[in-house]
Amino acid sequence: MIGIDVGGANLKVADGQGVHIYYCPLWTGAPFSDLLSPYAAGRDTPAAVVMSGELADCFENKLQGIGFIVRAVQEVFPAARFYGTDAVFHTSPVPALAAANWLASADFLREKYPDAVLLDIGSTTADIIPLSRFPALRGLSDLDRLRKGYLVYTGMLRTPVATLISSVDISGITTPVSTEYFATSADAHLVLGNIAPDEYTCDTPDHREKTPEASLRRLARVVCADLEEIGEEGALQVARAFWDRQRKIICSAVLRVKEESGASSVIVAGLGASLFARECDGSDLRSVLGPAADALPAYAVREVALRTRGR
């Protein structure tokens, strides 16, 4: 059984050998079917699939995106089944398939952690899921989750810095930021040591190097400066201001959902698991699941499919 999570920016696969993550931006026409082909032992290889890539702006609407993803997966895995927000597996494109990856994670974890809030913090978003409320979670769209505070649209790599901060203190002077796409959360987290260079897997805004120095230069541009103008410390102040704001937004949302749901604990998965487990007083699921925690929906939908096989 293969577990697959087709995101807008990343493709994640879980199989008996572990998990595999590929940067695969759908809006560039990335041929993710080619990436899936090596995992098919034959045309009858079973696959369980979730998606969130239907929201990519290369599609006119979600249903068009769903249809594209279903057809592309079925080219490689004709017997694939697709998990929906109704917590049911489907074999054809239906609206319920839109952004159901987070629900698969909840479905997998809810019995072992019935009194926890799950924070899955990846490259692009933070999913905040009260596992005790699984019946009420079914059917929720991303719009619903945004309104409830269950989806916070900021992540470890792809968030433009200027979306979270409007100014930064540079050498004691309050300095407004530009709203250009100069630097991302990956740049901030790289220079602060929160991610390693090999974890900077998305494109850079300027399509240049993924090194601390290159990231500092991109961060300096956020305040319309060259690195030589404000120095490394000035660029680091931009990174710190962004991180301080991102941390407060996510941890406040986690605390709010925890209090509203009456949960007693927080469990954390995704690229930012170790970082946010500390910040949100939670437990890092990597200690239990290992690398699978970095691709939780792909791993989870595989496990849910195995659990429900034969029912």
C-alpha positions as protocol buffer text, in pm:
chain_id: "A"
residue {
  index: 1
  type: MET
  ca { x: 0 y: 0 z: 0 }
}
residue {
  index: 2
  type: ILE
  ca { x: 127 y: 344 z: -101 }
}
residue {
  index: 3
  type: GLY
  ca { x: 15 y: 661 z: 78 }
}
residue {
  index: 4
  type: ILE
  ca { x: 21 y: 980 z: -128 }
}
residue {
  index: 5
  type: ASP
  ca { x: -34 y: 1345 z: -34 }
}
residue {
  index: 6
  type: VAL
  ca { x: -54 y: 1577 z: -336 }
}
residue {
  index: 7
  type: GLY
  ca { x: -3 y: 1933 z: -220 }
}
residue {
  index: 8
  type: GLY
  ca { x: 23 y: 2242 z: -429 }
}
residue {
  index: 9
  type: ALA
  ca { x: 396 y: 2272 z: -360 }
}
residue {
  index: 10
  type: ASN
  ca { x: 502 y: 1931 z: -232 }
}
residue {
  index: 11
  type: LEU
  ca { x: 438 y: 1568 z: -317 }
}
residue {
  index: 12
  type: LYS
  ca { x: 472 y: 1325 z: -28 }
}
residue {
  index: 13
  type: VAL
  ca { x: 476 y: 947 z: -52 }
}
residue {
  index: 14
  type: ALA
  ca { x: 470 y: 686 z: 223 }
}
residue {
  index: 15
  type: ASP
  ca { x: 552 y: 323 z: 154 }
}
residue {
  index: 16
  type: GLY
  ca { x: 696 y: 27 z: 338 }
}
residue {
  index: 17
  type: GLN
  ca { x: 1044 y: 179 z: 315 }
}
residue {
  index: 18
  type: GLY
  ca { x: 957 y: 514 z: 474 }
}
residue {
  index: 19
  type: VAL
  ca { x: 847 y: 856 z: 353 }
}
residue {
  index: 20
  type: HIS
  ca { x: 966 y: 1054 z: 52 }
}
residue {
  index: 21
  type: ILE
  ca { x: 913 y: 1427 z: -1 }
}
residue {
  index: 22
  type: TYR
  ca { x: 951 y: 1610 z: -332 }
}
residue {
  index: 23
  type: TYR
  ca { x: 922 y: 1980 z: -409 }
}
residue {
  index: 24
  type: CYS
  ca { x: 670 y: 1963 z: -692 }
}
residue {
  index: 25
  type: PRO
  ca { x: 488 y: 2296 z: -754 }
}
residue {
  index: 26
  type: LEU
  ca { x: 177 y: 2217 z: -955 }
}
residue {
  index: 27
  type: TRP
  ca { x: 147 y: 2572 z: -1088 }
}
residue {
  index: 28
  type: THR
  ca { x: 470 y: 2521 z: -1287 }
}
residue {
  index: 29
  type: GLY
  ca { x: 337 y: 2209 z: -1455 }
}
residue {
  index: 30
  type: ALA
  ca { x: 559 y: 1977 z: -1251 }
}
residue {
  index: 31
  type: PRO
  ca { x: 497 y: 1621 z: -1375 }
}
residue {
  index: 32
  type: PHE
  ca { x: 421 y: 1455 z: -1045 }
}
residue {
  index: 33
  type: SER
  ca { x: 300 y: 1140 z: -1222 }
}
residue {
  index: 34
  type: ASP
  ca { x: 662 y: 1080 z: -1323 }
}
residue {
  index: 35
  type: LEU
  ca { x: 767 y: 1105 z: -959 }
}
residue {
  index: 36
  type: LEU
  ca { x: 502 y: 851 z: -859 }
}
residue {
  index: 37
  type: SER
  ca { x: 587 y: 595 z: -1126 }
}
residue {
  index: 38
  type: PRO
  ca { x: 880 y: 431 z: -941 }
}
residue {
  index: 39
  type: TYR
  ca { x: 646 y: 342 z: -654 }
}
residue {
  index: 40
  type: ALA
  ca { x: 410 y: 137 z: -871 }
}
residue {
  index: 41
  type: ALA
  ca { x: 508 y: -230 z: -864 }
}
residue {
  index: 42
  type: GLY
  ca { x: 228 y: -292 z: -1113 }
}
residue {
  index: 43
  type: ARG
  ca { x: -100 y: -145 z: -1225 }
}
residue {
  index: 44
  type: ASP
  ca { x: -280 y: -315 z: -939 }
}
residue {
  index: 45
  type: THR
  ca { x: -59 y: -154 z: -671 }
}
residue {
  index: 46
  type: PRO
  ca { x: -298 y: -16 z: -407 }
}
residue {
  index: 47
  type: ALA
  ca { x: -268 y: 352 z: -324 }
}
residue {
  index: 48
  type: ALA
  ca { x: -447 y: 575 z: -74 }
}
residue {
  index: 49
  type: VAL
  ca { x: -444 y: 942 z: -163 }
}
residue {
  index: 50
  type: VAL
  ca { x: -516 y: 1280 z: -7 }
}
residue {
  index: 51
  type: MET
  ca { x: -473 y: 1620 z: -162 }
}
residue {
  index: 52
  type: SER
  ca { x: -465 y: 1995 z: -108 }
}
residue {
  index: 53
  type: GLY
  ca { x: -313 y: 2087 z: -444 }
}
residue {
  index: 54
  type: GLU
  ca { x: -654 y: 2151 z: -598 }
}
residue {
  index: 55
  type: LEU
  ca { x: -626 y: 2508 z: -466 }
}
residue {
  index: 56
  type: ALA
  ca { x: -323 y: 2586 z: -685 }
}
residue {
  index: 57
  type: ASP
  ca { x: -393 y: 2888 z: -901 }
}
residue {
  index: 58
  type: CYS
  ca { x: -319 y: 2699 z: -1221 }
}
residue {
  index: 59
  type: PHE
  ca { x: -674 y: 2563 z: -1188 }
}
residue {
  index: 60
  type: GLU
  ca { x: -989 y: 2766 z: -1251 }
}
residue {
  index: 61
  type: ASN
  ca { x: -1159 y: 2611 z: -949 }
}
residue {
  index: 62
  type: LYS
  ca { x: -1117 y: 2334 z: -695 }
}
residue {
  index: 63
  type: LEU
  ca { x: -1318 y: 2074 z: -887 }
}
residue {
  index: 64
  type: GLN
  ca { x: -1096 y: 2121 z: -1191 }
}
residue {
  index: 65
  type: GLY
  ca { x: -792 y: 2070 z: -970 }
}
residue {
  index: 66
  type: ILE
  ca { x: -943 y: 1762 z: -809 }
}
residue {
  index: 67
  type: GLY
  ca { x: -1013 y: 1610 z: -1149 }
}
residue {
  index: 68
  type: PHE
  ca { x: -660 y: 1679 z: -1269 }
}
residue {
  index: 69
  type: ILE
  ca { x: -501 y: 1522 z: -960 }
}
residue {
  index: 70
  type: VAL
  ca { x: -729 y: 1217 z: -964 }
}
residue {
  index: 71
  type: ARG
  ca { x: -658 y: 1149 z: -1331 }
}
residue {
  index: 72
  type: ALA
  ca { x: -283 y: 1200 z: -1290 }
}
residue {
  index: 73
  type: VAL
  ca { x: -265 y: 961 z: -995 }
}
residue {
  index: 74
  type: GLN
  ca { x: -484 y: 701 z: -1168 }
}
residue {
  index: 75
  type: GLU
  ca { x: -247 y: 702 z: -1466 }
}
residue {
  index: 76
  type: VAL
  ca { x: 4 y: 538 z: -1234 }
}
residue {
  index: 77
  type: PHE
  ca { x: -225 y: 372 z: -979 }
}
residue {
  index: 78
  type: PRO
  ca { x: -555 y: 278 z: -1151 }
}
residue {
  index: 79
  type: ALA
  ca { x: -681 y: 125 z: -827 }
}
residue {
  index: 80
  type: ALA
  ca { x: -613 y: 435 z: -618 }
}
residue {
  index: 81
  type: ARG
  ca { x: -868 y: 543 z: -359 }
}
residue {
  index: 82
  type: PHE
  ca { x: -902 y: 905 z: -251 }
}
residue {
  index: 83
  type: TYR
  ca { x: -985 y: 1010 z: 106 }
}
residue {
  index: 84
  type: GLY
  ca { x: -1239 y: 1290 z: 143 }
}
residue {
  index: 85
  type: THR
  ca { x: -1352 y: 1537 z: 406 }
}
residue {
  index: 86
  type: ASP
  ca { x: -1645 y: 1301 z: 465 }
}
residue {
  index: 87
  type: ALA
  ca { x: -1388 y: 1048 z: 598 }
}
residue {
  index: 88
  type: VAL
  ca { x: -1478 y: 811 z: 314 }
}
residue {
  index: 89
  type: PHE
  ca { x: -1260 y: 677 z: 32 }
}
residue {
  index: 90
  type: HIS
  ca { x: -1367 y: 757 z: -324 }
}
residue {
  index: 91
  type: THR
  ca { x: -1258 y: 637 z: -667 }
}
residue {
  index: 92
  type: SER
  ca { x: -1372 y: 936 z: -875 }
}
residue {
  index: 93
  type: PRO
  ca { x: -1340 y: 1316 z: -853 }
}
residue {
  index: 94
  type: VAL
  ca { x: -1591 y: 1456 z: -603 }
}
residue {
  index: 95
  type: PRO
  ca { x: -1592 y: 1789 z: -416 }
}
residue {
  index: 96
  type: ALA
  ca { x: -1527 y: 1615 z: -83 }
}
residue {
  index: 97
  type: LEU
  ca { x: -1169 y: 1539 z: -192 }
}
residue {
  index: 98
  type: ALA
  ca { x: -1068 y: 1906 z: -163 }
}
residue {
  index: 99
  type: ALA
  ca { x: -812 y: 1959 z: 115 }
}
residue {
  index: 100
  type: ALA
  ca { x: -885 y: 1643 z: 310 }
}
residue {
  index: 101
  type: ASN
  ca { x: -523 y: 1569 z: 401 }
}
residue {
  index: 102
  type: TRP
  ca { x: -552 y: 1714 z: 752 }
}
residue {
  index: 103
  type: LEU
  ca { x: -861 y: 1500 z: 826 }
}
residue {
  index: 104
  type: ALA
  ca { x: -671 y: 1183 z: 733 }
}
residue {
  index: 105
  type: SER
  ca { x: -409 y: 1277 z: 993 }
}
residue {
  index: 106
  type: ALA
  ca { x: -682 y: 1329 z: 1251 }
}
residue {
  index: 107
  type: ASP
  ca { x: -848 y: 999 z: 1158 }
}
residue {
  index: 108
  type: PHE
  ca { x: -519 y: 816 z: 1209 }
}
residue {
  index: 109
  type: LEU
  ca { x: -427 y: 980 z: 1541 }
}
residue {
  index: 110
  type: ARG
  ca { x: -763 y: 1027 z: 1715 }
}
residue {
  index: 111
  type: GLU
  ca { x: -776 y: 690 z: 1889 }
}
residue {
  index: 112
  type: LYS
  ca { x: -423 y: 707 z: 2030 }
}
residue {
  index: 113
  type: TYR
  ca { x: -445 y: 1076 z: 2123 }
}
residue {
  index: 114
  type: PRO
  ca { x: -816 y: 1134 z: 2194 }
}
residue {
  index: 115
  type: ASP
  ca { x: -754 y: 1433 z: 2419 }
}
residue {
  index: 116
  type: ALA
  ca { x: -492 y: 1622 z: 2216 }
}
residue {
  index: 117
  type: VAL
  ca { x: -470 y: 1907 z: 1970 }
}
residue {
  index: 118
  type: LEU
  ca { x: -258 y: 1824 z: 1665 }
}
residue {
  index: 119
  type: LEU
  ca { x: -41 y: 2098 z: 1517 }
}
residue {
  index: 120
  type: ASP
  ca { x: 98 y: 2000 z: 1177 }
}
residue {
  index: 121
  type: ILE
  ca { x: 335 y: 2279 z: 1072 }
}
residue {
  index: 122
  type: GLY
  ca { x: 478 y: 2235 z: 725 }
}
residue {
  index: 123
  type: SER
  ca { x: 631 y: 2448 z: 453 }
}
residue {
  index: 124
  type: THR
  ca { x: 320 y: 2654 z: 385 }
}
residue {
  index: 125
  type: THR
  ca { x: 51 y: 2619 z: 651 }
}
residue {
  index: 126
  type: ALA
  ca { x: -24 y: 2522 z: 1008 }
}
residue {
  index: 127
  type: ASP
  ca { x: -312 y: 2279 z: 1063 }
}
residue {
  index: 128
  type: ILE
  ca { x: -454 y: 2294 z: 1417 }
}
residue {
  index: 129
  type: ILE
  ca { x: -685 y: 2000 z: 1480 }
}
residue {
  index: 130
  type: PRO
  ca { x: -879 y: 1916 z: 1800 }
}
residue {
  index: 131
  type: LEU
  ca { x: -877 y: 1537 z: 1777 }
}
residue {
  index: 132
  type: SER
  ca { x: -1159 y: 1496 z: 2028 }
}
residue {
  index: 133
  type: ARG
  ca { x: -1396 y: 1666 z: 1784 }
}
residue {
  index: 134
  type: PHE
  ca { x: -1349 y: 1431 z: 1491 }
}
residue {
  index: 135
  type: PRO
  ca { x: -1722 y: 1386 z: 1412 }
}
residue {
  index: 136
  type: ALA
  ca { x: -1763 y: 1765 z: 1392 }
}
residue {
  index: 137
  type: LEU
  ca { x: -1452 y: 1803 z: 1176 }
}
residue {
  index: 138
  type: ARG
  ca { x: -1596 y: 1601 z: 890 }
}
residue {
  index: 139
  type: GLY
  ca { x: -1711 y: 1814 z: 602 }
}
residue {
  index: 140
  type: LEU
  ca { x: -1509 y: 2121 z: 694 }
}
residue {
  index: 141
  type: SER
  ca { x: -1358 y: 2310 z: 401 }
}
residue {
  index: 142
  type: ASP
  ca { x: -1044 y: 2520 z: 419 }
}
residue {
  index: 143
  type: LEU
  ca { x: -1271 y: 2826 z: 430 }
}
residue {
  index: 144
  type: ASP
  ca { x: -1445 y: 2679 z: 735 }
}
residue {
  index: 145
  type: ARG
  ca { x: -1115 y: 2600 z: 899 }
}
residue {
  index: 146
  type: LEU
  ca { x: -976 y: 2947 z: 840 }
}
residue {
  index: 147
  type: ARG
  ca { x: -1284 y: 3091 z: 1010 }
}
residue {
  index: 148
  type: LYS
  ca { x: -1257 y: 2853 z: 1304 }
}
residue {
  index: 149
  type: GLY
  ca { x: -883 y: 2906 z: 1352 }
}
residue {
  index: 150
  type: TYR
  ca { x: -805 y: 2546 z: 1257 }
}
residue {
  index: 151
  type: LEU
  ca { x: -599 y: 2659 z: 955 }
}
residue {
  index: 152
  type: VAL
  ca { x: -332 y: 2927 z: 993 }
}
residue {
  index: 153
  type: TYR
  ca { x: -182 y: 3015 z: 658 }
}
residue {
  index: 154
  type: THR
  ca { x: 183 y: 3049 z: 748 }
}
residue {
  index: 155
  type: GLY
  ca { x: 460 y: 2789 z: 739 }
}
residue {
  index: 156
  type: MET
  ca { x: 827 y: 2718 z: 775 }
}
residue {
  index: 157
  type: LEU
  ca { x: 936 y: 2786 z: 416 }
}
residue {
  index: 158
  type: ARG
  ca { x: 699 y: 2961 z: 178 }
}
residue {
  index: 159
  type: THR
  ca { x: 545 y: 3250 z: 373 }
}
residue {
  index: 160
  type: PRO
  ca { x: 651 y: 3591 z: 237 }
}
residue {
  index: 161
  type: VAL
  ca { x: 810 y: 3785 z: 522 }
}
residue {
  index: 162
  type: ALA
  ca { x: 608 y: 4101 z: 453 }
}
residue {
  index: 163
  type: THR
  ca { x: 277 y: 3920 z: 509 }
}
residue {
  index: 164
  type: LEU
  ca { x: 333 y: 3900 z: 885 }
}
residue {
  index: 165
  type: ILE
  ca { x: 526 y: 4214 z: 977 }
}
residue {
  index: 166
  type: SER
  ca { x: 470 y: 4578 z: 877 }
}
residue {
  index: 167
  type: SER
  ca { x: 781 y: 4725 z: 1037 }
}
residue {
  index: 168
  type: VAL
  ca { x: 1103 y: 4623 z: 1210 }
}
residue {
  index: 169
  type: ASP
  ca { x: 1346 y: 4791 z: 1446 }
}
residue {
  index: 170
  type: ILE
  ca { x: 1677 y: 4852 z: 1266 }
}
residue {
  index: 171
  type: SER
  ca { x: 1946 y: 5015 z: 1481 }
}
residue {
  index: 172
  type: GLY
  ca { x: 1682 y: 5165 z: 1708 }
}
residue {
  index: 173
  type: ILE
  ca { x: 1475 y: 5307 z: 1421 }
}
residue {
  index: 174
  type: THR
  ca { x: 1127 y: 5176 z: 1343 }
}
residue {
  index: 175
  type: THR
  ca { x: 1149 y: 5088 z: 976 }
}
residue {
  index: 176
  type: PRO
  ca { x: 848 y: 5000 z: 759 }
}
residue {
  index: 177
  type: VAL
  ca { x: 890 y: 4695 z: 535 }
}
residue {
  index: 178
  type: SER
  ca { x: 831 y: 4671 z: 162 }
}
residue {
  index: 179
  type: THR
  ca { x: 551 y: 4447 z: 47 }
}
residue {
  index: 180
  type: GLU
  ca { x: 754 y: 4299 z: -236 }
}
residue {
  index: 181
  type: TYR
  ca { x: 824 y: 3925 z: -254 }
}
residue {
  index: 182
  type: PHE
  ca { x: 1186 y: 3964 z: -142 }
}
residue {
  index: 183
  type: ALA
  ca { x: 1224 y: 3701 z: 132 }
}
residue {
  index: 184
  type: THR
  ca { x: 1034 y: 3410 z: 282 }
}
residue {
  index: 185
  type: SER
  ca { x: 1003 y: 3228 z: 610 }
}
residue {
  index: 186
  type: ALA
  ca { x: 1269 y: 2987 z: 483 }
}
residue {
  index: 187
  type: ASP
  ca { x: 1519 y: 3274 z: 476 }
}
residue {
  index: 188
  type: ALA
  ca { x: 1429 y: 3379 z: 829 }
}
residue {
  index: 189
  type: HIS
  ca { x: 1442 y: 3027 z: 968 }
}
residue {
  index: 190
  type: LEU
  ca { x: 1767 y: 2945 z: 790 }
}
residue {
  index: 191
  type: VAL
  ca { x: 1961 y: 3242 z: 929 }
}
residue {
  index: 192
  type: LEU
  ca { x: 1815 y: 3184 z: 1276 }
}
residue {
  index: 193
  type: GLY
  ca { x: 1921 y: 2819 z: 1270 }
}
residue {
  index: 194
  type: ASN
  ca { x: 1568 y: 2682 z: 1283 }
}
residue {
  index: 195
  type: ILE
  ca { x: 1613 y: 2484 z: 961 }
}
residue {
  index: 196
  type: ALA
  ca { x: 1919 y: 2334 z: 793 }
}
residue {
  index: 197
  type: PRO
  ca { x: 2020 y: 2435 z: 439 }
}
residue {
  index: 198
  type: ASP
  ca { x: 1900 y: 2100 z: 301 }
}
residue {
  index: 199
  type: GLU
  ca { x: 1555 y: 2169 z: 447 }
}
residue {
  index: 200
  type: TYR
  ca { x: 1521 y: 2483 z: 233 }
}
residue {
  index: 201
  type: THR
  ca { x: 1346 y: 2283 z: -38 }
}
residue {
  index: 202
  type: CYS
  ca { x: 1130 y: 2545 z: -207 }
}
residue {
  index: 203
  type: ASP
  ca { x: 1234 y: 2803 z: -464 }
}
residue {
  index: 204
  type: THR
  ca { x: 1396 y: 3123 z: -339 }
}
residue {
  index: 205
  type: PRO
  ca { x: 1229 y: 3454 z: -430 }
}
residue {
  index: 206
  type: ASP
  ca { x: 1531 y: 3557 z: -641 }
}
residue {
  index: 207
  type: HIS
  ca { x: 1607 y: 3205 z: -769 }
}
residue {
  index: 208
  type: ARG
  ca { x: 1955 y: 3227 z: -618 }
}
residue {
  index: 209
  type: GLU
  ca { x: 2149 y: 3031 z: -356 }
}
residue {
  index: 210
  type: LYS
  ca { x: 1998 y: 2872 z: -45 }
}
residue {
  index: 211
  type: THR
  ca { x: 2279 y: 2980 z: 186 }
}
residue {
  index: 212
  type: PRO
  ca { x: 2276 y: 3192 z: 503 }
}
residue {
  index: 213
  type: GLU
  ca { x: 2451 y: 3479 z: 323 }
}
residue {
  index: 214
  type: ALA
  ca { x: 2206 y: 3473 z: 33 }
}
residue {
  index: 215
  type: SER
  ca { x: 1917 y: 3463 z: 280 }
}
residue {
  index: 216
  type: LEU
  ca { x: 2057 y: 3761 z: 469 }
}
residue {
  index: 217
  type: ARG
  ca { x: 2070 y: 3956 z: 142 }
}
residue {
  index: 218
  type: ARG
  ca { x: 1709 y: 3872 z: 67 }
}
residue {
  index: 219
  type: LEU
  ca { x: 1606 y: 3973 z: 419 }
}
residue {
  index: 220
  type: ALA
  ca { x: 1785 y: 4306 z: 384 }
}
residue {
  index: 221
  type: ARG
  ca { x: 1578 y: 4382 z: 75 }
}
residue {
  index: 222
  type: VAL
  ca { x: 1263 y: 4356 z: 286 }
}
residue {
  index: 223
  type: VAL
  ca { x: 1358 y: 4703 z: 418 }
}
residue {
  index: 224
  type: CYS
  ca { x: 1476 y: 4815 z: 73 }
}
residue {
  index: 225
  type: ALA
  ca { x: 1843 y: 4780 z: 170 }
}
residue {
  index: 226
  type: ASP
  ca { x: 2154 y: 4603 z: 59 }
}
residue {
  index: 227
  type: LEU
  ca { x: 2317 y: 4384 z: 319 }
}
residue {
  index: 228
  type: GLU
  ca { x: 2611 y: 4627 z: 326 }
}
residue {
  index: 229
  type: GLU
  ca { x: 2374 y: 4909 z: 431 }
}
residue {
  index: 230
  type: ILE
  ca { x: 2226 y: 4747 z: 740 }
}
residue {
  index: 231
  type: GLY
  ca { x: 2481 y: 4474 z: 809 }
}
residue {
  index: 232
  type: GLU
  ca { x: 2420 y: 4117 z: 916 }
}
residue {
  index: 233
  type: GLU
  ca { x: 2267 y: 4232 z: 1244 }
}
residue {
  index: 234
  type: GLY
  ca { x: 2010 y: 4445 z: 1062 }
}
residue {
  index: 235
  type: ALA
  ca { x: 1908 y: 4154 z: 841 }
}
residue {
  index: 236
  type: LEU
  ca { x: 1887 y: 3929 z: 1145 }
}
residue {
  index: 237
  type: GLN
  ca { x: 1652 y: 4181 z: 1305 }
}
residue {
  index: 238
  type: VAL
  ca { x: 1416 y: 4134 z: 1010 }
}
residue {
  index: 239
  type: ALA
  ca { x: 1433 y: 3757 z: 1062 }
}
residue {
  index: 240
  type: ARG
  ca { x: 1375 y: 3788 z: 1437 }
}
residue {
  index: 241
  type: ALA
  ca { x: 1079 y: 4021 z: 1391 }
}
residue {
  index: 242
  type: PHE
  ca { x: 919 y: 3778 z: 1147 }
}
residue {
  index: 243
  type: TRP
  ca { x: 982 y: 3476 z: 1369 }
}
residue {
  index: 244
  type: ASP
  ca { x: 849 y: 3654 z: 1678 }
}
residue {
  index: 245
  type: ARG
  ca { x: 528 y: 3737 z: 1496 }
}
residue {
  index: 246
  type: GLN
  ca { x: 487 y: 3392 z: 1339 }
}
residue {
  index: 247
  type: ARG
  ca { x: 546 y: 3220 z: 1672 }
}
residue {
  index: 248
  type: LYS
  ca { x: 285 y: 3435 z: 1846 }
}
residue {
  index: 249
  type: ILE
  ca { x: 25 y: 3380 z: 1575 }
}
residue {
  index: 250
  type: ILE
  ca { x: 61 y: 3002 z: 1569 }
}
residue {
  index: 251
  type: CYS
  ca { x: 103 y: 2942 z: 1941 }
}
residue {
  index: 252
  type: SER
  ca { x: -191 y: 3170 z: 2023 }
}
residue {
  index: 253
  type: ALA
  ca { x: -408 y: 2980 z: 1776 }
}
residue {
  index: 254
  type: VAL
  ca { x: -301 y: 2646 z: 1926 }
}
residue {
  index: 255
  type: LEU
  ca { x: -376 y: 2767 z: 2277 }
}
residue {
  index: 256
  type: ARG
  ca { x: -717 y: 2898 z: 2172 }
}
residue {
  index: 257
  type: VAL
  ca { x: -817 y: 2567 z: 2009 }
}
residue {
  index: 258
  type: LYS
  ca { x: -682 y: 2374 z: 2306 }
}
residue {
  index: 259
  type: GLU
  ca { x: -890 y: 2577 z: 2551 }
}
residue {
  index: 260
  type: GLU
  ca { x: -1204 y: 2570 z: 2336 }
}
residue {
  index: 261
  type: SER
  ca { x: -1187 y: 2192 z: 2290 }
}
residue {
  index: 262
  type: GLY
  ca { x: -1084 y: 2113 z: 2647 }
}
residue {
  index: 263
  type: ALA
  ca { x: -779 y: 1924 z: 2525 }
}
residue {
  index: 264
  type: SER
  ca { x: -508 y: 1835 z: 2774 }
}
residue {
  index: 265
  type: SER
  ca { x: -208 y: 1817 z: 2542 }
}
residue {
  index: 266
  type: VAL
  ca { x: -54 y: 1926 z: 2212 }
}
residue {
  index: 267
  type: ILE
  ca { x: 119 y: 1698 z: 1964 }
}
residue {
  index: 268
  type: VAL
  ca { x: 324 y: 1842 z: 1679 }
}
residue {
  index: 269
  type: ALA
  ca { x: 419 y: 1710 z: 1334 }
}
residue {
  index: 270
  type: GLY
  ca { x: 568 y: 1850 z: 1016 }
}
residue {
  index: 271
  type: LEU
  ca { x: 886 y: 2031 z: 922 }
}
residue {
  index: 272
  type: GLY
  ca { x: 857 y: 2261 z: 1223 }
}
residue {
  index: 273
  type: ALA
  ca { x: 772 y: 1987 z: 1473 }
}
residue {
  index: 274
  type: SER
  ca { x: 1074 y: 2013 z: 1701 }
}
residue {
  index: 275
  type: LEU
  ca { x: 1067 y: 2393 z: 1698 }
}
residue {
  index: 276
  type: PHE
  ca { x: 699 y: 2432 z: 1773 }
}
residue {
  index: 277
  type: ALA
  ca { x: 687 y: 2145 z: 2021 }
}
residue {
  index: 278
  type: ARG
  ca { x: 912 y: 2363 z: 2234 }
}
residue {
  index: 279
  type: GLU
  ca { x: 726 y: 2686 z: 2165 }
}
residue {
  index: 280
  type: CYS
  ca { x: 377 y: 2542 z: 2220 }
}
residue {
  index: 281
  type: ASP
  ca { x: 466 y: 2312 z: 2510 }
}
residue {
  index: 282
  type: GLY
  ca { x: 385 y: 2006 z: 2302 }
}
residue {
  index: 283
  type: SER
  ca { x: 522 y: 1664 z: 2215 }
}
residue {
  index: 284
  type: ASP
  ca { x: 715 y: 1610 z: 1892 }
}
residue {
  index: 285
  type: LEU
  ca { x: 558 y: 1320 z: 1699 }
}
residue {
  index: 286
  type: ARG
  ca { x: 895 y: 1249 z: 1542 }
}
residue {
  index: 287
  type: SER
  ca { x: 984 y: 1074 z: 1867 }
}
residue {
  index: 288
  type: VAL
  ca { x: 702 y: 827 z: 1799 }
}
residue {
  index: 289
  type: LEU
  ca { x: 668 y: 817 z: 1421 }
}
residue {
  index: 290
  type: GLY
  ca { x: 1019 y: 911 z: 1314 }
}
residue {
  index: 291
  type: PRO
  ca { x: 1049 y: 1071 z: 967 }
}
residue {
  index: 292
  type: ALA
  ca { x: 685 y: 982 z: 895 }
}
residue {
  index: 293
  type: ALA
  ca { x: 586 y: 1280 z: 1108 }
}
residue {
  index: 294
  type: ASP
  ca { x: 730 y: 1508 z: 837 }
}
residue {
  index: 295
  type: ALA
  ca { x: 484 y: 1366 z: 583 }
}
residue {
  index: 296
  type: LEU
  ca { x: 201 y: 1290 z: 822 }
}
residue {
  index: 297
  type: PRO
  ca { x: -100 y: 1299 z: 583 }
}
residue {
  index: 298
  type: ALA
  ca { x: 67 y: 1060 z: 337 }
}
residue {
  index: 299
  type: TYR
  ca { x: 158 y: 821 z: 617 }
}
residue {
  index: 300
  type: ALA
  ca { x: -180 y: 864 z: 786 }
}
residue {
  index: 301
  type: VAL
  ca { x: -395 y: 797 z: 480 }
}
residue {
  index: 302
  type: ARG
  ca { x: -198 y: 480 z: 415 }
}
residue {
  index: 303
  type: GLU
  ca { x: -259 y: 363 z: 772 }
}
residue {
  index: 304
  type: VAL
  ca { x: -628 y: 454 z: 758 }
}
residue {
  index: 305
  type: ALA
  ca { x: -665 y: 263 z: 431 }
}
residue {
  index: 306
  type: LEU
  ca { x: -492 y: -42 z: 578 }
}
residue {
  index: 307
  type: ARG
  ca { x: -712 y: -20 z: 887 }
}
residue {
  index: 308
  type: THR
  ca { x: -1033 y: -2 z: 687 }
}
residue {
  index: 309
  type: ARG
  ca { x: -939 y: -259 z: 422 }
}
residue {
  index: 310
  type: GLY
  ca { x: -1199 y: -529 z: 403 }
}
residue {
  index: 311
  type: ARG
  ca { x: -1470 y: -336 z: 582 }
}
